[in-house]
Amino acid sequence: MSLNITSIKTTSHGAWQGDNPLNFSFPLLIAQTTLILVLTRFLAFLLKPLRQPKVIAEIVGGILLGPSAFGRYKAYLHRIFPAWSLPGLETVANIGLLFFLFLVGLELDLTSMRRSGRKAFGIAFCGISLPFVCGIGVAFVFRKTVHGADKVGYGQFLVFMGVALSITAFPVLARILAELKLLTTEVGEVAMASAAFNDVAAWILLALAVALAGNDSGQPKSPLIPIWVLLSGVGFVIFMLVLIRPAMKWVALRCSPERDIIDEAYICLTLGGVMVSGFMTDLIGIHAIFGAFIFGLTIPKEGEFAEKLIERIEDFVSGLLLPLYFASSGLRTDVTKIKGGKSWGLLGLVISTACGGKIIGTFAVAMMFRMGSKESLALGVLMNTKGLVELIVLNIGKEKKVLNDEIFAILVLMALFTTFITTPTLMAIYKPARGSPAIAHRKLRDLTNTDESKDQLRVLACLHGMGNVPSIINLIESTRSTKKSQLKLFIMHLVELTERSSSIIMVHRARRNGLPFINRLRKGGWQDRVNGAFQAYSQLGQVLVRPSTAISALSTIHQDICHMAETKRVTMIVLPFHKQWRGEGDHKVMDNVGHEWRLVNQRVLKAAPCSVALLVDRGFDKGAQRVCILFFGGPDDREALELGGRMAEHPAVKVDVVRFLEQEGLQRDGVILRPSASKRTEKNYSFSTASINTEKEKELDDAVVAEFTSKWDGTVEYIEKTGSDVAEQVLGLGQTGDYDLIVVGKGRFPSRMVAKLADRQAEHAELGPVGDLLASSNRRVLSSILVIQQHNTAHAAAEEMSVTKVDQNDNVNLKGDGGAGMGEISKNV
């Protein structure tokens, strides 16, 4: 029964008036979109532990929704995806595809491709040529064995099959490299550059295939038509690069960061340009996505204009519209068409040919360029990534009726399989050697105890954004010694790796310089402003600044931080607290970057190879004129006192040291700390399980304090406090506003006074009892807080255990050997 498309209405009058919304195009489109998004997001969640890119979930979701799975129930298919609704769904999906290809063009930097050299170009060329030839061979087999395949002209069928087997999905590859921490390795750099070359070549070949395909019958009307189409396409590309590219460069300059806002007219002009470019290539006879891709290449990658465009459209396109495209692809994919030994044999042939051609071709050329065998093999596996771009090619082939249902299903499964195996295969065969860096000075005390006057204080400071820059500069300035020894500052901008194109834009602007990677200076960008601020600061004194960026998933970004500290022989890592207060007095407003960043800090504290300082910023951008060091005793407090000594060397910083001592007569009162029964460890403080000699620790505390007061007598004010109301005294120091910064140790080996605070419900357990007390949001503390954890090689292997505090009514003598370890039932302090 034929359907009159003009009889379909857009909106319903509602259920109360007897209309079923699923019989109307717009409500049905809403239902379809909701179903697609829920299913693909659920599959992405299931596949996340396997470290699979989101595109895998979207492809699988599309196949499940189609006739291969759910669509086998005809009632569902006719109700949710009736034939009359598919043109509307595919139209919306293709709009998303159009803008996605525009984003792909934005991701590709032609300038960086030209700098990649012969190696990347040679690997890309041979990595395309061999599988393309293999694809032609497979095409001949298909024409002989698959019913109906020989009805399509030789030219277009051979080209489509060659492109399908030779393509590399650059967007998917970039995210896999970032996820596996391979962006800055030689393999990652060559793979990125080669994939970029491959991407451009693939779209050119696809344009050729579409031109050869002609009309929907698969046969061109005249032999001259493909030639005219190709010539027109070449003319379009020349027009875009020669005339439109300079025009878009002028537009980008008009949207420079010196201007507070970007005129909406330029955004609308660019989005309209995407549509017009797509229409022009469709008019020529090449698919509309080719025009959008070329237009994306014309947008300058320098400055903020490209990033502003991405911010405006990428979430809507990638998060909402693109999954619709995969669903429409899945509705065309019928895996049940692959039946019988012959069809499954053809699937095995296609997979083995695609993988073999790509991996062997890339491996051979990489070996010719004197890359190692493991690196060459890993590069071949990476270049075999298909994914999204492959689906686009196959769908166009289906639209042009070059590929029938059986061949289409075989090639879709091939794309799914090759992309799925990339990550696990790569993890199995290639683990880049990170080497064993020289032994670093792990803590500040080590630098003081050495006789080498030329030893540098090396600090790694991490940033979430521009808001952290002033406080970090002021903290580093307050520790800058006036002595001959220099301070070397490594700045690391932490960027969450997402599916967003902006992450890959940043990857493209990176170069290898240490690990993670140092950004190229680029005019007008975030890094340019950060670099400018720190480079200006470095001119003021003996401070060497090295900025860098780490782009990674938040679950693994701590590995980048710790490895950078290892590689650069860092003495101390400075982390910004996940909360930051801005404003004056009682009008301060709190910014919270999120719980995930708090977990990053906790992982760094656990895995760091050096001392770690957590900065709680309450307006520290004005600098540190007065600093207070709180000393209770223990390794962390001794490290805090060491930092205070460095601050005392600065002529503009006034340092006070407040030492808390046990009141006479209460020194024998004991506290027993027991492991917490609660599973919510974030609500309980954690202390080290390492056993220490408490008598020796007390001697060390006394010696360090005596040395400090002797050295800075007359410069630093030393105050001793006693009393049982420790919490009130500590809060009093913070609430007065007399100090710009209060420095305190984390207290992993707590004194009795600190241990007595352990039964409080922690708000920020990673700061320790005293740091958390000062950082709590409801305590009206005005000073910024710096919490320090000292690294000690002897204690590094010991775990930390969440505890609760139990008061003893009778006196408990402290054991001379430190008592039982925390790994046992209890620990006396």
Coordinates of N, CA and C in Angstrom, one line a residue, residues 215-319:
N215 N 23.5 8.9 -10.4 CA 22.2 9.0 -9.8 C 21.9 7.7 -9.0
D216 N 20.7 7.6 -8.4 CA 20.3 6.6 -7.5 C 20.3 5.2 -8.1
S217 N 20.2 5.2 -9.4 CA 20.2 3.9 -10.1 C 21.6 3.2 -10.1
G218 N 22.6 4.0 -9.7 CA 24.0 3.5 -9.7 C 24.7 3.6 -11.0
Q219 N 24.0 4.1 -12.1 CA 24.6 4.3 -13.4 C 24.5 5.7 -13.8
P220 N 25.7 6.4 -14.1 CA 25.7 7.7 -14.6 C 25.0 7.8 -15.9
K221 N 24.3 9.0 -16.2 CA 23.6 9.2 -17.4 C 24.5 9.3 -18.6
S222 N 25.7 9.8 -18.4 CA 26.7 10.0 -19.5 C 28.1 9.8 -18.9
P223 N 29.0 9.3 -19.7 CA 30.4 9.1 -19.2 C 31.0 10.4 -18.9
L224 N 30.6 11.5 -19.4 CA 31.2 12.8 -19.1 C 30.7 13.4 -17.8
I225 N 29.6 12.9 -17.3 CA 29.1 13.5 -16.0 C 30.1 13.4 -14.9
P226 N 30.7 12.2 -14.6 CA 31.6 12.2 -13.5 C 32.8 13.1 -13.7
I227 N 33.2 13.3 -14.9 CA 34.3 14.3 -15.1 C 33.9 15.7 -14.8
W228 N 32.7 16.1 -15.2 CA 32.2 17.4 -14.9 C 32.0 17.6 -13.4
V229 N 31.5 16.5 -12.7 CA 31.4 16.6 -11.3 C 32.7 16.8 -10.6
L230 N 33.7 16.0 -11.0 CA 35.0 16.1 -10.4 C 35.7 17.5 -10.6
L231 N 35.6 18.0 -11.8 CA 36.1 19.3 -12.1 C 35.4 20.4 -11.3
S232 N 34.1 20.2 -11.2 CA 33.4 21.2 -10.4 C 33.8 21.1 -8.9
G233 N 34.0 19.9 -8.4 CA 34.4 19.7 -7.1 C 35.8 20.3 -6.8
V234 N 36.7 20.2 -7.8 CA 38.1 20.8 -7.7 C 37.9 22.3 -7.7
G235 N 37.1 22.8 -8.5 CA 36.9 24.2 -8.6 C 36.3 24.8 -7.3
F236 N 35.4 24.0 -6.7 CA 34.8 24.4 -5.4 C 35.9 24.5 -4.3
V237 N 36.7 23.5 -4.3 CA 37.8 23.4 -3.2 C 38.7 24.6 -3.4
I238 N 39.1 24.9 -4.7 CA 40.0 26.0 -4.9 C 39.4 27.3 -4.5
F239 N 38.1 27.5 -4.9 CA 37.3 28.7 -4.5 C 37.3 28.9 -3.0
M240 N 37.1 27.8 -2.2 CA 37.0 27.9 -0.8 C 38.3 28.2 -0.2
L241 N 39.4 27.6 -0.6 CA 40.7 27.9 0.0 C 41.3 29.2 -0.4
V242 N 41.0 29.7 -1.7 CA 41.6 30.9 -2.2 C 40.8 32.1 -1.7
L243 N 39.5 32.1 -1.8 CA 38.7 33.2 -1.5 C 38.0 33.2 -0.1
I244 N 37.4 32.1 0.2 CA 36.7 32.0 1.5 C 37.6 31.9 2.7
R245 N 38.7 31.2 2.6 CA 39.6 31.1 3.7 C 40.2 32.5 4.2
P246 N 40.6 33.4 3.3 CA 41.0 34.7 3.8 C 39.9 35.5 4.4
A247 N 38.7 35.3 3.9 CA 37.5 36.0 4.4 C 37.2 35.5 5.8
M248 N 37.3 34.2 6.1 CA 37.1 33.7 7.4 C 38.2 34.0 8.4
K249 N 39.4 34.2 7.8 CA 40.5 34.7 8.7 C 40.2 36.1 9.1
W250 N 39.6 37.0 8.3 CA 39.3 38.3 8.6 C 38.2 38.3 9.7
V251 N 37.2 37.4 9.5 CA 36.1 37.2 10.5 C 36.7 36.8 11.9
A252 N 37.7 35.9 11.9 CA 38.3 35.4 13.1 C 39.0 36.5 13.8
L253 N 39.7 37.4 13.0 CA 40.4 38.5 13.6 C 39.4 39.5 14.3
R254 N 38.3 39.7 13.7 CA 37.2 40.5 14.2 C 36.7 40.0 15.5
C255 N 36.9 38.7 15.8 CA 36.4 38.0 17.0 C 37.6 37.7 17.9
S256 N 38.6 38.5 17.9 CA 39.8 38.3 18.7 C 39.5 38.4 20.2
P257 N 40.3 37.9 21.1 CA 40.0 37.9 22.5 C 40.0 39.3 23.2
E258 N 40.6 40.3 22.4 CA 40.6 41.6 22.9 C 39.2 42.2 23.0
R259 N 38.3 41.6 22.2 CA 36.9 42.1 22.3 C 36.2 41.2 23.3
D260 N 35.4 41.8 24.1 CA 34.8 41.1 25.2 C 33.8 40.0 24.8
I261 N 33.1 40.3 23.7 CA 32.1 39.3 23.2 C 32.3 39.2 21.7
I262 N 31.9 38.0 21.2 CA 31.9 37.8 19.7 C 30.5 38.1 19.2
D263 N 30.5 38.9 18.2 CA 29.2 39.4 17.6 C 28.5 38.2 17.0
E264 N 27.2 38.1 17.4 CA 26.3 37.0 17.0 C 26.3 36.9 15.5
A265 N 26.4 38.0 14.8 CA 26.3 38.1 13.3 C 27.4 37.2 12.7
Y266 N 28.6 37.1 13.3 CA 29.6 36.3 12.7 C 29.4 34.8 13.0
I267 N 28.8 34.5 14.1 CA 28.4 33.1 14.4 C 27.4 32.7 13.4
C268 N 26.3 33.5 13.2 CA 25.3 33.2 12.3 C 25.8 33.1 10.8
L269 N 26.7 34.0 10.5 CA 27.3 34.0 9.2 C 28.0 32.6 8.9
T270 N 28.8 32.2 9.9 CA 29.5 30.9 9.8 C 28.6 29.7 9.7
L271 N 27.6 29.7 10.6 CA 26.6 28.6 10.5 C 25.9 28.5 9.2
G272 N 25.5 29.7 8.7 CA 24.9 29.8 7.4 C 25.9 29.3 6.3
G273 N 27.2 29.6 6.4 CA 28.2 29.2 5.5 C 28.2 27.7 5.4
V274 N 28.1 27.0 6.5 CA 28.0 25.5 6.5 C 26.9 25.0 5.6
M275 N 25.7 25.6 5.8 CA 24.6 25.2 5.0 C 24.8 25.5 3.5
V276 N 25.3 26.6 3.2 CA 25.4 27.0 1.8 C 26.5 26.1 1.2
S277 N 27.6 25.9 1.9 CA 28.6 25.0 1.3 C 28.1 23.6 1.1
G278 N 27.3 23.1 2.0 CA 26.7 21.8 1.8 C 25.8 21.8 0.6
F279 N 25.0 22.8 0.4 CA 24.1 22.9 -0.7 C 24.8 23.0 -2.0
M280 N 26.0 23.7 -2.1 CA 26.7 23.8 -3.3 C 27.3 22.5 -3.7
T281 N 27.9 21.7 -2.8 CA 28.4 20.4 -3.2 C 27.3 19.4 -3.6
D282 N 26.2 19.5 -2.9 CA 25.1 18.7 -3.4 C 24.6 19.1 -4.8
L283 N 24.6 20.4 -5.1 CA 24.2 20.9 -6.4 C 25.2 20.4 -7.4
I284 N 26.5 20.3 -7.1 CA 27.5 19.8 -8.0 C 27.3 18.3 -8.3
G285 N 26.8 17.6 -7.3 CA 26.7 16.1 -7.4 C 27.5 15.4 -6.5
I286 N 28.2 16.1 -5.5 CA 28.9 15.5 -4.4 C 28.1 15.6 -3.2
H287 N 28.2 14.7 -2.3 CA 27.4 14.8 -1.0 C 27.6 16.1 -0.3
A288 N 26.5 16.6 0.3 CA 26.6 17.9 1.0 C 27.6 17.9 2.1
I289 N 27.9 16.8 2.8 CA 28.9 16.8 3.9 C 30.3 17.2 3.4
F290 N 30.6 17.0 2.1 CA 31.9 17.3 1.6 C 32.1 18.8 1.7
G291 N 31.0 19.6 1.3 CA 31.1 21.0 1.4 C 31.3 21.5 2.8
A292 N 30.6 20.9 3.8 CA 30.7 21.3 5.2 C 32.1 21.0 5.7
F293 N 32.7 19.9 5.3 CA 34.1 19.6 5.7 C 35.1 20.6 5.1
I294 N 35.0 20.9 3.9 CA 35.9 21.9 3.3 C 35.7 23.3 4.0
F295 N 34.5 23.6 4.3 CA 34.3 24.9 4.9 C 34.9 24.9 6.3
G296 N 34.9 23.8 7.0 CA 35.5 23.7 8.3 C 37.0 23.9 8.2
L297 N 37.6 23.4 7.1 CA 39.1 23.6 6.9 C 39.5 25.1 6.7
T298 N 38.5 25.9 6.2 CA 38.8 27.3 6.0 C 38.8 28.1 7.2
I299 N 38.3 27.6 8.3 CA 38.3 28.4 9.6 C 39.7 28.4 10.2
P300 N 40.2 29.6 10.6 CA 41.5 29.6 11.2 C 41.5 28.9 12.5
K301 N 42.6 28.1 12.8 CA 42.6 27.4 14.1 C 43.3 28.2 15.2
E302 N 43.9 29.3 14.8 CA 44.5 30.2 15.9 C 43.4 31.1 16.4
G303 N 43.6 31.6 17.6 CA 42.6 32.5 18.3 C 41.5 31.7 18.9
E304 N 40.5 32.3 19.3 CA 39.4 31.7 20.0 C 38.1 31.5 19.1
F305 N 38.1 32.0 17.9 CA 36.9 31.9 17.1 C 36.5 30.5 16.9
A306 N 37.5 29.6 16.5 CA 37.1 28.2 16.3 C 36.6 27.6 17.6
E307 N 37.2 27.9 18.8 CA 36.7 27.3 20.0 C 35.3 27.8 20.4
K308 N 35.0 29.1 20.1 CA 33.7 29.6 20.3 C 32.6 28.9 19.4
L309 N 33.0 28.7 18.2 CA 32.1 27.9 17.3 C 31.8 26.5 17.9
I310 N 32.8 25.9 18.3 CA 32.7 24.5 18.9 C 31.8 24.6 20.1
E311 N 32.0 25.6 21.0 CA 31.2 25.7 22.2 C 29.7 25.8 21.9
R312 N 29.4 26.6 20.8 CA 28.0 26.8 20.4 C 27.3 25.6 19.9
I313 N 28.0 24.8 19.1 CA 27.3 23.7 18.4 C 27.6 22.3 18.7
E314 N 28.8 22.0 19.4 CA 29.2 20.6 19.4 C 28.4 19.8 20.3
D315 N 27.9 20.3 21.5 CA 27.1 19.5 22.4 C 25.8 19.1 21.7
F316 N 25.2 20.1 21.1 CA 23.9 19.8 20.4 C 24.1 18.8 19.2
V317 N 25.1 19.0 18.5 CA 25.4 18.1 17.3 C 25.8 16.7 17.8
S318 N 26.9 16.6 18.6 CA 27.4 15.3 18.9 C 26.5 14.6 20.0
G319 N 25.9 15.4 20.8 CA 25.1 14.7 21.9 C 23.7 14.4 21.5

